[in-house]
PDB file of C-alpha atoms in Angstrom:
ATOM      1  CA  MET A   1      25.435-185.391-100.960  1.00 74.00           C
ATOM      2  CA  ILE A   2      24.562-187.451-103.736  1.00 82.00           C
ATOM      3  CA  VAL A   3      27.014-189.604-105.850  1.00 84.00           C
ATOM      4  CA  PHE A   4      26.521-190.278-109.493  1.00 84.00           C
ATOM      5  CA  ASP A   5      28.420-192.654-111.702  1.00 87.00           C
ATOM      6  CA  LEU A   6      29.044-190.425-114.968  1.00 89.00           C
ATOM      7  CA  GLN A   7      30.447-191.353-118.300  1.00 89.00           C
ATOM      8  CA  CYS A   8      31.756-189.053-120.942  1.00 86.00           C
ATOM      9  CA  GLY A   9      30.077-189.472-124.407  1.00 81.00           C
ATOM     10  CA  PRO A  10      33.314-189.543-126.972  1.00 74.00           C
ATOM     11  CA  LEU A  11      35.377-192.142-125.380  1.00 83.00           C
ATOM     12  CA  GLY A  12      32.866-194.004-122.615  1.00 84.00           C
ATOM     13  CA  HIS A  13      35.285-193.121-119.798  1.00 87.00           C
ATOM     14  CA  ARG A  14      33.680-193.731-116.286  1.00 88.00           C
ATOM     15  CA  PHE A  15      33.898-191.666-113.066  1.00 87.00           C
ATOM     16  CA  GLU A  16      32.034-190.494-110.147  1.00 87.00           C
ATOM     17  CA  GLY A  17      30.490-187.124-109.278  1.00 87.00           C
ATOM     18  CA  TRP A  18      29.440-185.715-106.332  1.00 87.00           C
ATOM     19  CA  PHE A  19      26.603-183.332-106.281  1.00 85.00           C
ATOM     20  CA  GLY A  20      24.526-181.596-103.265  1.00 83.00           C
ATOM     21  CA  SER A  21      21.225-183.152-105.140  1.00 84.00           C
ATOM     22  CA  SER A  22      20.297-183.991-108.386  1.00 84.00           C
ATOM     23  CA  GLN A  23      19.074-180.413-109.113  1.00 87.00           C
ATOM     24  CA  ASP A  24      22.717-179.437-108.599  1.00 87.00           C
ATOM     25  CA  TYR A  25      24.090-182.091-110.895  1.00 86.00           C
ATOM     26  CA  GLU A  26      21.649-180.814-113.840  1.00 88.00           C
ATOM     27  CA  ASP A  27      22.423-176.834-113.224  1.00 89.00           C
ATOM     28  CA  GLN A  28      26.260-177.924-113.123  1.00 88.00           C
ATOM     29  CA  ARG A  29      25.757-179.905-116.277  1.00 87.00           C
ATOM     30  CA  ALA A  30      23.637-177.194-118.035  1.00 88.00           C
ATOM     31  CA  ARG A  31      26.219-174.291-116.874  1.00 88.00           C
ATOM     32  CA  GLY A  32      28.875-176.667-118.604  1.00 85.00           C
ATOM     33  CA  LEU A  33      31.060-177.355-115.408  1.00 88.00           C
ATOM     34  CA  VAL A  34      31.098-180.981-115.474  1.00 89.00           C
ATOM     35  CA  SER A  35      33.487-182.306-117.762  1.00 88.00           C
ATOM     36  CA  CYS A  36      35.452-185.781-117.855  1.00 86.00           C
ATOM     37  CA  PRO A  37      38.574-185.849-115.982  1.00 86.00           C
ATOM     38  CA  SER A  38      40.252-188.219-118.396  1.00 84.00           C
ATOM     39  CA  CYS A  39      39.688-186.398-121.742  1.00 83.00           C
ATOM     40  CA  GLY A  40      37.751-183.143-120.490  1.00 84.00           C
ATOM     41  CA  SER A  41      34.885-183.592-122.684  1.00 86.00           C
ATOM     42  CA  PRO A  42      31.727-181.552-121.557  1.00 86.00           C
ATOM     43  CA  GLU A  43      29.756-184.329-123.113  1.00 88.00           C
ATOM     44  CA  VAL A  44      28.894-186.138-119.823  1.00 87.00           C
ATOM     45  CA  ALA A  45      25.751-188.046-118.811  1.00 88.00           C
ATOM     46  CA  LYS A  46      24.913-189.951-115.866  1.00 86.00           C
ATOM     47  CA  ALA A  47      25.809-193.698-116.437  1.00 81.00           C
ATOM     48  CA  VAL A  48      23.761-196.692-115.404  1.00 74.00           C
ATOM     49  CA  MET A  49      24.217-197.550-111.705  1.00 67.00           C
ATOM     50  CA  ALA A  50      23.780-200.553-109.696  1.00 62.00           C
ATOM     51  CA  PRO A  51      21.862-199.595-106.558  1.00 63.00           C
ATOM     52  CA  ASN A  52      23.757-199.895-103.211  1.00 61.00           C
ATOM     53  CA  VAL A  53      21.411-202.747-101.418  1.00 62.00           C
ATOM     54  CA  GLY A  54      23.268-204.467 -98.649  1.00 64.00           C
ATOM     55  CA  ARG A  55      23.204-208.414 -98.452  1.00 64.00           C
ATOM     56  CA  LYS A  56      21.021-210.170 -95.869  1.00 66.00           C
ATOM     57  CA  GLY A  57      22.993-211.008 -93.049  1.00 63.00           C
ATOM     58  CA  ASN A  58      22.652-214.893 -93.974  1.00 63.00           C
ATOM     59  CA  GLN A  59      24.260-214.818 -97.293  1.00 63.00           C
ATOM     60  CA  VAL A  60      27.473-215.541 -98.081  1.00 62.00           C
ATOM     61  CA  SER A  61      29.877-213.336-100.690  1.00 60.00           C
ATOM     62  CA  ILE A  62      31.559-215.746-103.480  1.00 61.00           C
ATOM     63  CA  ALA A  63      34.224-213.962-105.377  1.00 61.00           C
ATOM     64  CA  ALA A  64      33.767-213.429-109.168  1.00 58.00           C
ATOM     65  CA  PRO A  65      36.441-215.479-111.149  1.00 60.00           C
ATOM     66  CA  SER A  66      39.301-213.144-112.209  1.00 59.00           C
ATOM     67  CA  HIS A  67      38.318-213.520-115.745  1.00 58.00           C
ATOM     68  CA  LEU A  68      34.985-212.145-115.274  1.00 59.00           C
ATOM     69  CA  THR A  69      36.341-209.093-113.073  1.00 59.00           C
ATOM     70  CA  PRO A  70      36.315-205.943-114.719  1.00 58.00           C
ATOM     71  CA  PRO A  71      40.020-204.411-115.212  1.00 57.00           C
ATOM     72  CA  SER A  72      40.790-201.829-112.622  1.00 60.00           C
ATOM     73  CA  GLN A  73      40.775-198.062-113.790  1.00 59.00           C
ATOM     74  CA  PRO A  74      42.586-195.326-112.441  1.00 60.00           C
ATOM     75  CA  VAL A  75      40.631-193.264-109.602  1.00 58.00           C
ATOM     76  CA  ALA A  76      39.404-189.733-110.839  1.00 61.00           C
ATOM     77  CA  ASN A  77      39.985-188.450-107.551  1.00 65.00           C
ATOM     78  CA  SER A  78      43.414-189.521-106.807  1.00 70.00           C
ATOM     79  CA  PRO A  79      46.027-187.227-105.902  1.00 77.00           C
ATOM     80  CA  LEU A  80      47.624-185.168-108.755  1.00 77.00           C
ATOM     81  CA  PRO A  81      51.269-185.355-109.406  1.00 83.00           C
ATOM     82  CA  PRO A  82      53.174-182.610-108.405  1.00 87.00           C
ATOM     83  CA  GLU A  83      53.843-181.143-111.685  1.00 90.00           C
ATOM     84  CA  ALA A  84      50.001-181.168-112.631  1.00 85.00           C
ATOM     85  CA  VAL A  85      49.210-179.212-109.422  1.00 86.00           C
ATOM     86  CA  ALA A  86      52.214-176.855-110.328  1.00 90.00           C
ATOM     87  CA  MET A  87      50.779-176.371-113.729  1.00 89.00           C
ATOM     88  CA  LEU A  88      47.273-175.832-112.595  1.00 87.00           C
ATOM     89  CA  LYS A  89      48.520-173.316-110.133  1.00 89.00           C
ATOM     90  CA  ALA A  90      50.335-171.243-112.989  1.00 90.00           C
ATOM     91  CA  VAL A  91      47.147-171.319-115.118  1.00 88.00           C
ATOM     92  CA  ALA A  92      45.115-169.840-112.103  1.00 87.00           C
ATOM     93  CA  ALA A  93      47.703-167.222-111.879  1.00 88.00           C
ATOM     94  CA  ILE A  94      47.624-166.274-115.648  1.00 88.00           C
ATOM     95  CA  GLN A  95      43.701-166.511-115.573  1.00 86.00           C
ATOM     96  CA  ALA A  96      43.148-164.363-112.603  1.00 85.00           C
ATOM     97  CA  GLU A  97      45.652-162.018-113.953  1.00 86.00           C
ATOM     98  CA  ALA A  98      43.778-161.668-117.328  1.00 84.00           C
ATOM     99  CA  ILE A  99      40.182-161.236-115.630  1.00 85.00           C
ATOM    100  CA  LYS A 100      41.414-158.212-113.852  1.00 87.00           C
ATOM    101  CA  SER A 101      41.074-156.176-116.729  1.00 88.00           C
ATOM    102  CA  SER A 102      38.041-157.680-118.068  1.00 89.00           C
ATOM    103  CA  THR A 103      34.475-157.029-116.986  1.00 91.00           C
ATOM    104  CA  TRP A 104      32.008-159.615-115.592  1.00 90.00           C
ATOM    105  CA  VAL A 105      29.002-159.465-117.756  1.00 92.00           C
ATOM    106  CA  GLY A 106      27.140-162.917-116.536  1.00 89.00           C
ATOM    107  CA  GLU A 107      24.643-164.381-118.922  1.00 91.00           C
ATOM    108  CA  LYS A 108      24.743-161.370-121.338  1.00 94.00           C
ATOM    109  CA  PHE A 109      27.996-162.923-122.579  1.00 93.00           C
ATOM    110  CA  ALA A 110      27.076-164.089-125.844  1.00 94.00           C
ATOM    111  CA  ASP A 111      24.952-160.835-126.648  1.00 96.00           C
ATOM    112  CA  ASP A 112      27.519-158.655-125.560  1.00 95.00           C
ATOM    113  CA  ALA A 113      30.567-160.670-127.635  1.00 94.00           C
ATOM    114  CA  ARG A 114      28.291-160.400-130.695  1.00 95.00           C
ATOM    115  CA  ALA A 115      27.586-156.865-130.217  1.00 95.00           C
ATOM    116  CA  MET A 116      31.140-156.068-130.004  1.00 94.00           C
ATOM    117  CA  HIS A 117      32.021-158.170-132.983  1.00 94.00           C
ATOM    118  CA  TYR A 118      29.506-156.358-135.257  1.00 93.00           C
ATOM    119  CA  GLY A 119      30.273-152.887-134.211  1.00 94.00           C
ATOM    120  CA  GLU A 120      27.152-152.413-131.989  1.00 95.00           C
ATOM    121  CA  LYS A 121      29.254-151.979-128.779  1.00 94.00           C
ATOM    122  CA  ASP A 122      32.910-150.609-128.336  1.00 94.00           C
ATOM    123  CA  VAL A 123      35.149-153.527-127.967  1.00 93.00           C
ATOM    124  CA  ALA A 124      36.412-154.455-124.435  1.00 92.00           C
ATOM    125  CA  PRO A 125      37.527-157.087-122.431  1.00 91.00           C
ATOM    126  CA  ILE A 126      34.644-159.457-121.214  1.00 92.00           C
ATOM    127  CA  HIS A 127      34.076-162.763-119.349  1.00 90.00           C
ATOM    128  CA  GLY A 128      30.691-164.289-118.261  1.00 90.00           C
ATOM    129  CA  ARG A 129      28.622-167.450-118.794  1.00 89.00           C
ATOM    130  CA  ALA A 130      27.381-168.852-122.053  1.00 90.00           C
ATOM    131  CA  THR A 131      26.092-172.255-122.603  1.00 90.00           C
ATOM    132  CA  VAL A 132      27.654-174.868-125.207  1.00 89.00           C
ATOM    133  CA  ASP A 133      24.962-174.005-127.977  1.00 91.00           C
ATOM    134  CA  GLU A 134      25.623-170.451-127.496  1.00 92.00           C
ATOM    135  CA  ALA A 135      29.469-170.566-127.632  1.00 90.00           C
ATOM    136  CA  ARG A 136      29.253-172.827-130.801  1.00 90.00           C
ATOM    137  CA  ASP A 137      26.833-170.459-132.681  1.00 93.00           C
ATOM    138  CA  LEU A 138      29.629-167.643-131.620  1.00 93.00           C
ATOM    139  CA  ILE A 139      32.322-169.697-133.008  1.00 92.00           C
ATOM    140  CA  GLU A 140      30.339-170.277-136.184  1.00 92.00           C
ATOM    141  CA  GLU A 141      29.714-166.554-136.770  1.00 91.00           C
ATOM    142  CA  GLY A 142      33.553-166.245-136.665  1.00 92.00           C
ATOM    143  CA  ILE A 143      33.690-164.512-132.895  1.00 91.00           C
ATOM    144  CA  SER A 144      36.787-165.713-131.258  1.00 87.00           C
ATOM    145  CA  VAL A 145      35.839-166.837-127.545  1.00 88.00           C
ATOM    146  CA  ALA A 146      37.598-169.366-125.310  1.00 86.00           C
ATOM    147  CA  PRO A 147      36.538-171.114-122.026  1.00 85.00           C
ATOM    148  CA  LEU A 148      38.131-170.195-118.978  1.00 81.00           C
ATOM    149  CA  LEU A 149      39.998-172.929-117.623  1.00 79.00           C
ATOM    150  CA  ILE A 150      39.398-172.350-113.946  1.00 78.00           C
ATOM    151  CA  PRO A 151      35.612-171.811-112.953  1.00 78.00           C
ATOM    152  CA  VAL A 152      35.226-168.181-112.114  1.00 77.00           C
ATOM    153  CA  ILE A 153      32.929-167.144-109.163  1.00 77.00           C
ATOM    154  CA  PRO A 154      30.645-164.728-110.271  1.00 76.00           C
ATOM    155  CA  PRO A 155      30.959-161.175-108.240  1.00 74.00           C
ATOM    156  CA  GLU A 156      27.525-161.232-106.819  1.00 75.00           C
ATOM    157  CA  GLU A 157      28.166-165.048-105.614  1.00 75.00           C
ATOM    158  CA  ALA A 158      31.285-164.082-103.799  1.00 68.00           C
ATOM    159  CA  ASN A 159      31.421-163.932-100.048  1.00 61.00           C
TER     160      ASN A 159
END
């Protein structure tokens, strides 16, 4: 596992992200799965990090004066309030019910949504993967799309 300090673009919130590898981080970010836990922004990048190097055994730790210590921020991985947990469970149940009547189209989502919009394909509920740019293009063309709030495991990747 690797830990990255991450920062969202719009508001500069900093948080930690744990990934299997650097490539795992890049893949998840490219698929839009990495977002700021404070504001939800998908514009996330690695923040500058200090290396974790241990002190020499003969060095003494000197605490920084309190006026130089940055104010503490809420920890992103602290337990959620019970109300938030209940709300997430309700959203997951509603989404799962909606997906039952929808077809997984995978990476062809943008192409299929566009074909339905322009009458080249019969209109049907679908879900799949689209990049942020593909989703933006669909919206600019007047094609209604919405992100799934709870990540979905593609059928071919499910156990």
